[in-house]
CSV table of C-alpha atoms and ligand atoms in Angstrom, one decimal:
chain,number,residue,atom,x,y,z
A,1,MET,CA,107.8,114.2,93.8
A,2,PRO,CA,105.9,111.4,95.7
A,3,ASP,CA,108.0,108.5,97.0
A,4,ARG,CA,108.4,105.8,94.4
A,5,TYR,CA,107.6,102.1,94.9
A,6,ALA,CA,107.2,99.3,92.4
A,7,VAL,CA,106.5,95.6,92.0
A,8,PHE,CA,109.0,93.5,89.9
A,9,GLY,CA,108.0,90.3,88.2
A,10,ASN,CA,107.9,88.5,84.9
A,11,PRO,CA,105.1,88.4,83.8
A,12,ILE,CA,103.8,91.4,85.7
A,13,SER,CA,100.9,93.0,83.7
A,14,HIS,CA,98.3,90.9,85.7
A,15,SER,CA,99.5,92.3,89.0
A,16,GLN,CA,96.9,93.7,91.4
A,17,SER,CA,99.6,95.3,93.6
A,18,PRO,CA,99.5,98.8,92.0
A,19,ARG,CA,95.8,99.0,92.6
A,20,ILE,CA,96.1,97.7,96.1
A,21,HIS,CA,98.8,100.2,97.1
A,22,ALA,CA,97.0,103.0,95.3
A,23,LEU,CA,94.0,102.3,97.5
A,24,PHE,CA,96.2,102.1,100.7
A,25,ALA,CA,97.8,105.4,99.8
A,26,ALA,CA,94.5,107.1,99.1
A,27,GLN,CA,93.1,105.8,102.4
A,28,THR,CA,96.1,106.9,104.5
A,29,GLY,CA,96.9,110.1,102.7
A,30,GLU,CA,100.5,109.0,101.9
A,31,GLU,CA,102.2,110.7,99.0
A,32,MET,CA,103.6,107.8,97.0
A,33,SER,CA,103.5,106.2,93.6
A,34,TYR,CA,103.5,102.5,92.9
A,35,GLU,CA,104.1,100.9,89.5
A,36,ALA,CA,104.4,97.5,88.0
A,37,LEU,CA,107.8,96.9,86.4
A,38,LEU,CA,108.7,94.0,84.1
A,39,ALA,CA,112.2,92.8,84.8
A,40,PRO,CA,114.0,90.7,82.1
A,41,LEU,CA,114.4,87.1,83.3
A,42,ASP,CA,118.2,87.5,83.3
A,43,GLY,CA,118.2,91.1,84.5
A,44,PHE,CA,116.4,91.3,87.9
A,45,ALA,CA,119.4,92.7,89.9
A,46,THR,CA,120.1,95.4,87.3
A,47,ALA,CA,116.5,96.5,87.1
A,48,VAL,CA,116.3,96.7,90.9
A,49,ARG,CA,119.5,98.7,91.2
A,50,ALA,CA,118.4,101.1,88.4
A,51,PHE,CA,115.1,101.7,90.3
A,52,ALA,CA,116.9,102.3,93.6
A,53,MET,CA,119.4,104.7,91.9
A,54,SER,CA,116.5,106.7,90.3
A,55,GLY,CA,115.0,107.4,93.7
A,56,GLY,CA,112.9,104.2,94.4
A,57,ARG,CA,112.2,103.7,98.1
A,58,GLY,CA,111.1,100.1,98.1
A,59,ALA,CA,109.7,97.3,95.9
A,60,ASN,CA,107.7,94.2,96.0
A,61,VAL,CA,109.0,91.1,94.3
A,62,THR,CA,106.9,88.4,92.7
A,63,LEU,CA,107.5,85.3,90.5
A,64,PRO,CA,110.1,84.3,89.5
A,65,PHE,CA,112.4,86.6,91.4
A,66,LYS,CA,111.8,86.0,95.1
A,67,GLU,CA,114.9,83.8,95.5
A,68,GLN,CA,117.0,86.3,93.6
A,69,ALA,CA,115.8,89.1,95.8
A,70,PHE,CA,116.8,87.0,98.8
A,71,CYS,CA,120.4,86.8,97.4
A,72,LEU,CA,120.5,90.5,96.4
A,73,ALA,CA,119.4,91.8,99.9
A,74,THR,CA,122.2,93.1,102.1
A,75,GLU,CA,120.1,92.7,105.2
A,76,LEU,CA,117.4,90.1,105.9
A,77,THR,CA,114.6,90.0,108.4
A,78,PRO,CA,114.3,86.7,110.4
A,79,ARG,CA,111.1,85.8,108.5
A,80,ALA,CA,112.8,86.3,105.2
A,81,LYS,CA,115.7,84.1,106.3
A,82,ALA,CA,113.2,81.4,107.3
A,83,ALA,CA,111.3,81.7,104.0
A,84,GLY,CA,114.5,81.6,101.9
A,85,ALA,CA,112.8,84.2,99.7
A,86,VAL,CA,112.1,88.0,99.7
A,87,ASN,CA,108.9,89.6,98.5
A,88,THR,CA,109.6,93.1,99.9
A,89,LEU,CA,112.7,95.3,99.5
A,90,SER,CA,113.4,98.6,101.2
A,91,PHE,CA,116.2,100.8,99.9
A,92,ASP,CA,118.0,102.8,102.5
A,93,GLY,CA,121.3,104.4,101.4
A,94,THR,CA,123.5,101.5,100.2
A,95,ALA,CA,121.5,99.0,102.3
A,96,LEU,CA,118.9,96.7,100.6
A,97,ARG,CA,116.7,95.3,103.3
A,98,GLY,CA,114.8,92.1,102.4
A,99,ASP,CA,111.6,91.0,104.1
A,100,ASN,CA,109.0,88.3,103.5
A,101,THR,CA,105.4,89.3,104.2
A,102,ASP,CA,103.7,86.3,102.5
A,103,GLY,CA,103.4,84.1,105.6
A,104,ALA,CA,102.2,86.9,107.8
A,105,GLY,CA,99.7,87.8,105.1
A,106,LEU,CA,98.3,84.2,105.0
A,107,VAL,CA,98.0,84.0,108.8
A,108,ARG,CA,96.3,87.3,109.0
A,109,ASP,CA,93.9,86.5,106.3
A,110,LEU,CA,93.0,83.2,108.0
A,111,LYS,CA,92.6,84.8,111.5
A,112,ALA,CA,91.3,88.3,110.9
A,113,ASN,CA,89.3,88.0,107.7
A,114,LEU,CA,88.2,84.4,107.7
A,115,GLY,CA,87.9,84.0,111.5
A,116,PHE,CA,89.9,80.7,111.5
A,117,ASP,CA,92.0,80.1,114.5
A,118,ILE,CA,95.0,77.9,113.6
A,119,ALA,CA,95.9,77.0,117.2
A,120,GLY,CA,95.3,73.4,118.0
A,121,LYS,CA,94.1,72.5,114.5
A,122,ARG,CA,95.4,69.7,112.2
A,123,VAL,CA,96.9,71.6,109.3
A,124,LEU,CA,97.8,70.2,105.9
A,125,LEU,CA,100.1,72.2,103.5
A,126,LEU,CA,100.0,70.9,99.9
A,127,GLY,CA,103.2,71.6,98.0
A,128,ALA,CA,106.9,72.0,98.8
A,129,GLY,CA,108.0,74.8,96.4
A,130,GLY,CA,108.6,78.5,97.1
A,131,ALA,CA,105.0,79.3,98.0
A,132,ALA,CA,105.0,76.5,100.7
A,133,HIS,CA,108.4,77.4,102.0
A,134,GLY,CA,107.4,81.0,102.7
A,135,VAL,CA,104.5,80.0,105.0
A,136,VAL,CA,105.8,77.1,107.2
A,137,LEU,CA,107.3,79.2,110.0
A,138,PRO,CA,104.4,81.6,110.4
A,139,LEU,CA,102.0,78.6,110.5
A,140,LEU,CA,104.1,76.8,113.1
A,141,ASP,CA,104.1,80.0,115.2
A,142,GLU,CA,100.4,79.7,115.5
A,143,GLN,CA,100.8,76.4,117.3
A,144,PRO,CA,98.7,74.0,115.2
A,145,ALA,CA,98.2,70.5,116.7
A,146,ALA,CA,100.2,69.2,113.8
A,147,LEU,CA,101.5,70.5,110.5
A,148,THR,CA,101.7,68.0,107.6
A,149,ILE,CA,103.5,68.9,104.4
A,150,ALA,CA,102.4,66.7,101.4
A,151,ASN,CA,104.0,67.0,98.0
A,152,ARG,CA,103.9,65.1,94.6
A,153,THR,CA,107.6,64.7,94.9
A,154,GLU,CA,107.8,63.3,98.4
A,155,GLU,CA,111.5,63.9,98.9
A,156,LYS,CA,110.9,67.7,98.6
A,157,ALA,CA,108.3,67.5,101.3
A,158,PHE,CA,110.8,65.7,103.6
A,159,ARG,CA,113.5,68.3,102.8
A,160,LEU,CA,111.2,71.2,103.6
A,161,ALA,CA,110.0,69.6,106.9
A,162,LEU,CA,113.6,68.9,107.9
A,163,ALA,CA,114.5,72.6,107.3
A,164,PHE,CA,112.1,73.5,110.1
A,165,ALA,CA,112.9,70.7,112.5
A,166,GLY,CA,113.1,72.0,116.0
A,167,ARG,CA,112.4,75.6,115.0
A,168,ARG,CA,109.1,76.0,116.9
A,169,GLY,CA,108.7,72.8,118.9
A,170,THR,CA,106.3,71.2,116.5
A,171,LEU,CA,108.1,69.2,113.9
A,172,PRO,CA,106.3,69.2,110.5
A,173,GLU,CA,105.4,65.8,109.2
A,174,ALA,CA,106.1,65.1,105.5
A,175,CYS,CA,104.6,62.7,103.0
A,176,GLY,CA,103.4,62.1,99.4
A,177,PHE,CA,99.8,62.4,98.4
A,178,THR,CA,99.0,58.6,98.7
A,179,ALA,CA,99.8,58.7,102.4
A,180,LEU,CA,97.0,61.1,102.9
A,181,THR,CA,94.4,58.4,102.5
A,182,GLY,CA,92.3,58.0,105.7
A,183,ARG,CA,93.6,61.3,107.1
A,184,GLU,CA,91.4,64.3,107.9
A,185,PHE,CA,92.5,67.9,108.4
A,186,GLU,CA,90.7,71.0,109.7
A,187,LEU,CA,92.8,73.3,107.5
A,188,VAL,CA,94.0,72.3,104.0
A,189,ILE,CA,96.2,74.9,102.2
A,190,ASN,CA,97.0,74.5,98.6
A,191,ALA,CA,100.5,76.0,98.0
A,192,THR,CA,101.1,74.0,94.8
A,193,SER,CA,101.0,75.7,91.4
A,194,ALA,CA,98.6,73.1,90.1
A,195,GLY,CA,95.7,75.7,90.3
A,196,LEU,CA,97.5,77.8,87.6
A,197,SER,CA,97.0,75.0,85.1
A,198,ASP,CA,93.7,73.9,86.6
A,199,THR,CA,95.0,70.5,87.3
A,200,ALA,CA,93.3,68.4,90.0
A,201,LEU,CA,95.5,67.0,92.8
A,202,PRO,CA,95.0,63.3,93.7
A,203,LEU,CA,93.4,64.0,97.0
A,204,PRO,CA,91.5,61.3,98.9
A,205,PRO,CA,87.8,62.0,99.4
A,206,ARG,CA,87.6,62.5,103.2
A,207,LEU,CA,90.5,64.8,103.5
A,208,PHE,CA,88.5,67.9,104.5
A,209,ALA,CA,87.0,67.9,108.0
A,210,ALA,CA,83.4,69.1,108.4
A,211,ARG,CA,83.5,72.8,109.4
A,212,GLY,CA,87.1,72.9,108.2
A,213,LEU,CA,88.6,75.4,105.8
A,214,ALA,CA,90.2,74.8,102.4
A,215,TYR,CA,92.5,77.6,101.4
A,216,GLU,CA,93.7,78.1,97.8
A,217,MET,CA,96.7,80.4,97.5
A,218,VAL,CA,95.9,81.2,93.8
A,219,TYR,CA,93.3,83.9,93.4
A,220,GLY,CA,91.0,85.2,90.6
A,221,ARG,CA,89.7,81.9,89.4
A,222,GLU,CA,88.0,78.8,90.8
A,223,THR,CA,90.6,76.1,90.7
A,224,ALA,CA,90.2,72.3,90.7
A,225,PHE,CA,91.3,72.2,94.4
A,226,MET,CA,88.5,74.7,95.2
A,227,ARG,CA,85.9,72.5,93.4
A,228,GLN,CA,87.2,69.4,95.2
A,229,ALA,CA,86.8,71.1,98.5
A,230,HIS,CA,83.3,72.5,97.6
A,231,ALA,CA,82.2,69.0,96.6
A,232,ALA,CA,83.4,67.7,100.0
A,233,GLY,CA,81.1,70.3,101.7
A,234,CYS,CA,84.1,72.3,103.0
A,235,ARG,CA,84.3,76.0,103.4
A,236,VAL,CA,86.6,77.5,100.7
A,237,ALA,CA,88.7,80.6,100.4
A,238,ASP,CA,91.0,81.8,97.6
A,239,GLY,CA,94.3,83.8,98.0
A,240,LEU,CA,93.0,87.3,97.4
A,241,GLY,CA,92.9,88.1,101.1
A,242,MET,CA,96.5,86.9,101.5
A,243,LEU,CA,97.5,89.1,98.6
A,244,VAL,CA,95.9,92.2,100.3
A,245,GLU,CA,97.3,91.3,103.7
A,246,GLN,CA,100.9,90.7,102.5
A,247,ALA,CA,100.6,94.1,100.7
A,248,ALA,CA,99.5,95.8,103.9
A,249,GLU,CA,102.4,94.3,105.8
A,250,ALA,CA,104.8,95.6,103.2
A,251,PHE,CA,103.1,99.0,103.2
A,252,GLN,CA,103.5,99.2,107.0
A,253,GLY,CA,107.2,98.4,106.7
A,254,TRP,CA,107.7,101.2,104.2
A,255,ARG,CA,105.4,103.9,105.6
A,256,GLY,CA,105.2,103.0,109.3
A,257,MET,CA,101.4,102.7,109.3
A,258,ARG,CA,99.0,99.9,108.7
A,259,PRO,CA,96.2,100.5,106.2
A,260,ALA,CA,92.7,99.0,106.8
A,261,THR,CA,92.5,96.0,104.5
A,262,GLY,CA,88.7,95.2,104.8
A,263,PRO,CA,87.6,98.0,102.4
A,264,VAL,CA,90.4,97.2,99.9
A,265,LEU,CA,89.5,93.5,99.9
A,266,ALA,CA,85.8,94.4,99.4
A,267,ARG,CA,86.7,96.7,96.4
A,268,LEU,CA,88.8,94.0,94.7
A,269,LYS,CA,86.0,91.4,95.3
A,270,SER,CA,83.4,93.7,93.8
A,271,ARG,CA,84.8,93.5,90.3
B,1,ATR,P1,106.0,78.1,93.7
B,1,ATR,O1,107.0,79.1,94.0
B,1,ATR,O2,104.7,78.6,93.2
B,1,ATR,O3,105.7,77.2,94.9
B,1,ATR,P2,107.6,75.9,92.6
B,1,ATR,O4,108.7,76.3,93.6
B,1,ATR,O5,107.9,75.6,91.2
B,1,ATR,O6,106.5,77.1,92.5
B,1,ATR,O7,106.7,74.8,93.3
B,1,ATR,C1,105.6,74.3,92.7
B,1,ATR,C2,104.9,73.3,93.6
B,1,ATR,O8,103.6,72.9,93.0
B,1,ATR,C3,105.7,72.1,93.9
B,1,ATR,O9,105.4,71.6,95.2
B,1,ATR,C4,105.1,71.1,92.8
B,1,ATR,O10,105.3,69.7,93.1
B,1,ATR,P3,106.6,68.9,92.7
B,1,ATR,O11,107.7,69.4,93.8
B,1,ATR,O12,106.3,67.5,92.8
B,1,ATR,O13,107.0,69.4,91.4
B,1,ATR,C5,103.7,71.5,92.9
B,1,ATR,N1,102.9,71.1,91.7
B,1,ATR,C6,102.9,71.8,90.5
B,1,ATR,N2,102.0,71.2,89.6
B,1,ATR,C7,101.5,70.1,90.2
B,1,ATR,C8,100.6,69.1,89.9
B,1,ATR,N3,100.0,69.1,88.7
B,1,ATR,N4,100.3,68.2,90.8
B,1,ATR,C9,100.9,68.2,92.0
B,1,ATR,N5,101.8,69.1,92.4
B,1,ATR,C10,102.1,70.1,91.6
């Protein structure tokens, strides 16, 4: 029997993770299976325990269960603690180890795939929900000149920035969208869920620096944010690379080897 892995979410049928991990397994010759499992909205913990009891070795966790996975884990990596959420579980006897590979996936996509060096850059993070929370510390670790967190509900941006005060020297700045007028950033990351409903964010026109990068965490569609950035003449990337890189980081944690992500990303982009 190959080692079993899965991704839990609700909904889950759209998930690309089974395909990505199948490509990683084929590439590395690892004997493993990876399936998408729909957990009931009120039954995540039960579903995870049942999977572990039936021989599951590890699992990815996606919306809306990342915070529940954080609470369920019996051990947390420092980056999972900082994110307040878990997207990767490893089952080891009675221990349930929780990790968060999202931030590392974003940073690796930016640096290795897109050739964008975050160090010394003015970075704007749009949103203050779960997706934003998961990437603040890995971004700070890259030592940007400044990290600004802007959110529709300003107070949530302040709370998120405060949670990371003094963590890495640079204190994130927080504001609402109107305070962005007249400001310019070399990297703008959309971590809001506005792209899922194709809603345009009220962004001022000169927000995107020339030769900057606009990064949309949503993938598989052109969002209003991506169109805004294109119209401003900015280079634009979607979140497909982050998806593949966070998966590679999870795979490495489980199997002890890092798959090559370039060919997998190319395969996903080709269809
Ligand atoms: P996720 O885990 O995807 O981050 P979330 O925790 O519900 O989901 O957070 C959603 C984020 O997208 C929030 O920052 C939210 O802003 P508010 O805190 O003001 O609600 C942001 N968001 C969602 N739809 C938006 C919209 N139409 N315009 C601006 N921000 C939006």
